[in-house]
Amino acid sequence: MLTVPVRQLGESERRAVERLLDRDPYAGAQVAERVAARGLAWWRAEGRVLGYGPRRHVESICWLGGNLTPVLADQEAVAAFADLLGGEERICSSIVGRADAVLGLWERLSVAWGPARDVRPNQPLLATDALPAVPVDREVRQVRVGEVDTLFPAAVAMYTEEVGVSPLVDDGGRSYRRRVTELVRAGRAYARFVDGRVVFKAELAVVTRRTAQVQGVWVAPEWRGRGIAVAAMAAVVRDALLRVAPTVSLYVNDFNLPARRVYQRCGFRPVGTLATVLF
């Protein structure tokens, strides 16, 4: 029997959760953004925050919503979270977080929740707090609201290529288009346009007071190999550091060597390893 039970956390424990998230600002960025925006009250949050640790002392948490994300979960916490979640129907579309915790959860949950569509066990987590030392592409800029129609096909192409399924499948792309539009309106979507088409794009998909996390980096296939990615990515990093957050972070598949070289040239350094289980 587990001596330290998992419990659902409420607004009264928000300060404790925020202190814990500050200890892992990059791997826990998505959870930190949601907590900052919605708090922990079940009726306004987009998911549940489960806590592990003695009463009044939260040692680790696990976000359960569209994603399942453990934060600062050691082996004991992973076992406790899995013991609870294994008895519930899976509602998340992925498990993502520090590799040791994610793979530990999946080892325990795979029988009840499997099979997975894909398991990515080694995704370098990178961050930088320094302006890029390479020249930036001055044609990369924030996307305007009136340009969503032009950006959207590129966003769909990126998502399909990266995740392996089209975001148009479930509802014709309506929810994904809303997300793209939200990022554009918030000034968090970047692109380079050539002859009315997107040849490079990226978004600040997550923003906290500690970091801006870049996702959705994409270069149009016919522009790959021309050397535009470094300067384009440098433009995104520079703007994010000057305008949005004190650091910029991202994670990348270990097998994507061209992207890893781009990020290294833009000043990113390793700060850990994530893993993702996709359903």
XYZ file of N, CA and C in Angstrom, residues 163-265:
309
model
N 3.822 15.372 -35.736
C 3.047 14.493 -34.867
C 2.670 13.186 -35.553
N 2.556 13.217 -36.874
C 2.235 11.996 -37.595
C 0.778 11.833 -37.950
N -0.068 12.763 -37.515
C -1.483 12.782 -37.892
C -1.854 14.226 -38.205
N -2.879 14.394 -39.012
C -3.314 15.739 -39.377
C -4.201 16.333 -38.293
N -4.038 17.618 -37.988
C -4.930 18.271 -37.024
C -6.318 18.525 -37.590
N -6.531 18.171 -38.850
C -7.832 18.365 -39.485
C -8.767 17.176 -39.268
N -8.254 16.091 -38.685
C -9.003 14.836 -38.640
C -10.250 14.935 -37.770
N -10.102 15.385 -36.518
C -11.203 15.271 -35.556
C -12.381 16.190 -35.851
N -12.096 17.468 -36.081
C -13.193 18.435 -36.247
C -13.001 19.320 -37.462
N -12.284 18.792 -38.440
C -12.029 19.588 -39.638
C -11.008 20.681 -39.431
N -10.325 20.651 -38.280
C -9.287 21.639 -38.005
C -9.760 22.879 -37.283
N -11.026 22.892 -36.839
C -11.552 24.110 -36.202
C -10.814 24.439 -34.910
N -10.594 23.441 -34.056
C -9.911 23.715 -32.783
C -8.454 24.102 -33.016
N -7.819 23.469 -33.989
C -6.424 23.815 -34.277
C -6.327 25.222 -34.861
N -7.267 25.582 -35.711
C -7.260 26.937 -36.271
C -7.468 27.968 -35.163
N -8.336 27.654 -34.191
C -8.521 28.580 -33.061
C -7.214 28.776 -32.321
N -6.483 27.690 -32.114
C -5.198 27.790 -31.417
C -4.205 28.648 -32.205
N -4.110 28.423 -33.499
C -3.209 29.227 -34.336
C -3.600 30.697 -34.277
N -4.894 30.963 -34.353
C -5.374 32.347 -34.305
C -5.056 32.991 -32.959
N -5.216 32.251 -31.871
C -4.885 32.773 -30.546
C -3.411 33.182 -30.466
N -2.531 32.345 -30.993
C -1.103 32.659 -30.952
C -0.791 33.899 -31.784
N -1.435 34.025 -32.930
C -1.221 35.209 -33.763
C -1.689 36.458 -33.040
N -2.880 36.418 -32.469
C -3.418 37.583 -31.774
C -2.570 37.970 -30.564
N -1.918 36.993 -29.936
C -1.082 37.263 -28.774
C 0.323 37.727 -29.153
N 0.610 37.815 -30.451
C 1.943 38.226 -30.888
C 2.991 37.162 -30.680
N 2.565 35.896 -30.733
C 3.472 34.787 -30.438
C 3.737 33.895 -31.650
N 3.312 34.324 -32.831
C 3.549 33.561 -34.058
C 4.464 34.355 -34.979
N 5.466 33.686 -35.526
C 6.452 34.317 -36.397
C 6.475 33.597 -37.738
N 6.798 34.354 -38.789
C 6.930 33.734 -40.106
C 7.770 34.610 -41.015
N 8.297 33.983 -42.039
C 8.883 34.703 -43.173
C 8.022 34.383 -44.386
N 7.562 35.407 -45.058
C 6.706 35.259 -46.229
C 7.507 35.573 -47.489
N 7.330 34.742 -48.505
C 7.927 34.995 -49.814
C 6.841 34.779 -50.859
N 6.547 35.810 -51.637
C 5.524 35.738 -52.688
C 4.195 35.228 -52.130
N 3.840 35.701 -50.931
C 2.555 35.347 -50.345
C 2.477 33.967 -49.741
N 3.606 33.295 -49.569
C 3.635 31.967 -48.965
C 4.579 31.962 -47.777
N 4.305 31.101 -46.821
C 5.162 30.957 -45.650
C 6.312 30.017 -45.989
N 7.537 30.493 -45.779
C 8.710 29.630 -46.015
C 9.391 29.251 -44.700
N 9.053 29.963 -43.625
C 9.539 29.621 -42.281
C 8.482 30.056 -41.292
N 8.289 29.257 -40.230
C 7.366 29.630 -39.172
C 7.828 29.047 -37.850
N 7.402 29.688 -36.773
C 7.638 29.198 -35.417
C 6.696 29.952 -34.487
N 6.381 29.354 -33.352
C 5.516 30.004 -32.368
C 6.122 29.921 -30.973
N 5.783 30.902 -30.148
C 6.037 30.815 -28.717
C 4.792 30.154 -28.120
N 4.785 28.838 -28.137
C 3.580 28.091 -27.759
C 3.297 28.181 -26.274
N 4.333 28.386 -25.477
C 4.202 28.486 -24.022
C 4.993 29.698 -23.559
N 4.379 30.518 -22.725
C 5.066 31.685 -22.161
C 4.798 31.729 -20.668
N 5.868 31.752 -19.879
C 5.773 31.940 -18.441
C 6.676 33.097 -18.057
N 6.704 33.422 -16.777
C 7.594 34.502 -16.351
C 9.057 34.069 -16.371
N 9.292 32.763 -16.566
C 10.656 32.242 -16.582
C 11.175 31.935 -17.981
N 10.267 31.597 -18.910
C 10.740 31.189 -20.232
C 9.647 31.337 -21.277
N 10.090 31.488 -22.523
C 9.214 31.395 -23.691
C 9.625 30.124 -24.427
N 8.690 29.200 -24.588
C 9.026 27.909 -25.201
C 8.583 27.890 -26.658
N 9.557 27.669 -27.543
C 9.310 27.666 -28.977
C 8.840 26.287 -29.419
N 7.789 26.266 -30.214
C 7.320 25.039 -30.846
C 6.921 25.368 -32.282
N 6.617 24.331 -33.038
C 6.117 24.530 -34.397
C 7.122 25.100 -35.374
N 8.416 24.853 -35.152
C 9.429 25.357 -36.080
C 9.345 24.552 -37.383
N 9.272 25.261 -38.494
C 9.060 24.586 -39.790
C 9.640 25.419 -40.910
N 10.274 24.736 -41.848
C 10.765 25.353 -43.083
C 10.077 24.642 -44.250
N 9.552 25.402 -45.180
C 8.899 24.806 -46.345
C 9.860 23.855 -47.046
N 9.385 22.682 -47.458
C 10.284 21.669 -48.034
C 11.179 22.185 -49.146
N 10.633 23.031 -50.031
C 11.435 23.508 -51.161
C 12.506 24.513 -50.737
N 12.435 25.002 -49.489
C 13.432 25.936 -48.974
C 14.450 25.256 -48.068
N 14.282 24.001 -47.810
C 15.236 23.297 -46.949
C 16.565 23.107 -47.675
N 17.643 23.184 -46.919
C 18.967 23.047 -47.498
C 19.536 24.337 -48.044
N 18.781 25.436 -47.925
C 19.271 26.729 -48.420
C 19.939 27.567 -47.324
N 19.910 27.068 -46.094
C 20.580 27.774 -45.009
C 19.804 28.922 -44.410
N 18.463 28.902 -44.516
C 17.679 30.021 -43.964
C 17.316 29.818 -42.496
N 17.418 28.599 -42.005
C 16.858 28.292 -40.686
C 17.596 28.983 -39.548
N 18.920 29.070 -39.622
C 19.681 29.645 -38.509
C 19.311 31.110 -38.306
N 19.359 31.903 -39.357
C 19.038 33.324 -39.234
C 17.574 33.528 -38.857
N 16.682 32.680 -39.391
C 15.262 32.804 -39.072
C 15.008 32.481 -37.603
N 15.605 31.404 -37.130
C 15.427 31.041 -35.727
C 16.076 32.076 -34.823
N 17.203 32.620 -35.229
C 17.863 33.658 -34.440
C 16.966 34.879 -34.284
N 16.196 35.198 -35.316
C 15.268 36.337 -35.237
C 14.190 36.084 -34.194
N 13.683 34.852 -34.143
C 12.669 34.496 -33.150
C 13.243 34.593 -31.743
N 14.428 34.030 -31.542
C 15.058 34.044 -30.219
C 15.324 35.474 -29.767
N 15.851 36.279 -30.656
C 16.168 37.663 -30.289
C 14.907 38.409 -29.848
N 13.841 38.311 -30.622
C 12.613 39.025 -30.268
C 12.030 38.505 -28.962
N 12.048 37.192 -28.784
C 11.482 36.618 -27.561
C 12.248 37.070 -26.323
N 13.571 37.131 -26.413
C 14.373 37.560 -25.272
C 14.191 39.045 -24.976
N 14.080 39.851 -26.013
C 13.940 41.300 -25.811
C 12.535 41.707 -25.400
N 11.537 40.921 -25.786
C 10.155 41.362 -25.635
C 9.306 40.508 -24.699
N 9.677 39.218 -24.493
C 8.720 38.295 -23.887
C 9.198 37.698 -22.574
N 10.378 37.103 -22.530
C 10.801 36.331 -21.348
C 12.316 36.369 -21.209
N 12.834 36.050 -20.015
C 14.282 36.108 -19.805
C 15.050 34.941 -20.416
N 14.354 33.872 -20.791
C 14.998 32.747 -21.463
C 14.083 32.254 -22.580
N 14.686 31.526 -23.508
C 13.935 30.841 -24.554
C 14.302 29.365 -24.475
N 13.301 28.509 -24.571
C 13.551 27.073 -24.473
C 12.782 26.331 -25.550
N 13.150 25.073 -25.755
C 12.459 24.202 -26.704
C 12.943 22.780 -26.483
N 12.234 21.827 -27.080
C 12.746 20.464 -27.102
C 12.628 19.918 -28.509
N 13.498 18.945 -28.831
C 13.660 18.500 -30.204
C 13.881 16.992 -30.188
N 13.440 16.312 -31.222
C 13.706 14.884 -31.328
C 15.201 14.644 -31.525
N 15.722 13.638 -30.844
C 17.165 13.389 -30.907
C 17.643 13.065 -32.307
N 16.782 12.479 -33.138
C 17.183 12.083 -34.486
C 17.154 13.250 -35.475
N 16.629 14.402 -35.061
C 16.544 15.552 -35.962
C 17.846 16.350 -35.894
N 18.875 15.791 -36.495
C 20.203 16.397 -36.395
C 20.293 17.770 -37.054
N 19.658 18.001 -38.207
C 19.728 19.358 -38.786
C 19.155 20.418 -37.847
N 18.020 20.131 -37.214
C 17.426 21.103 -36.287
C 18.332 21.316 -35.085
N 18.917 20.250 -34.572
C 19.789 20.387 -33.404
C 20.996 21.262 -33.728
N 21.509 21.153 -34.942
C 22.640 22.011 -35.329
C 22.205 23.472 -35.420
N 21.003 23.705 -35.934
C 20.474 25.076 -36.006
C 20.378 25.671 -34.603
N 19.796 24.926 -33.669
C 19.598 25.434 -32.317
C 20.933 25.678 -31.614
N 21.905 24.819 -31.866
C 23.227 25.021 -31.266
C 23.849 26.317 -31.770
N 23.728 26.588 -33.045
C 24.301 27.806 -33.607
C 23.585 29.052 -33.082
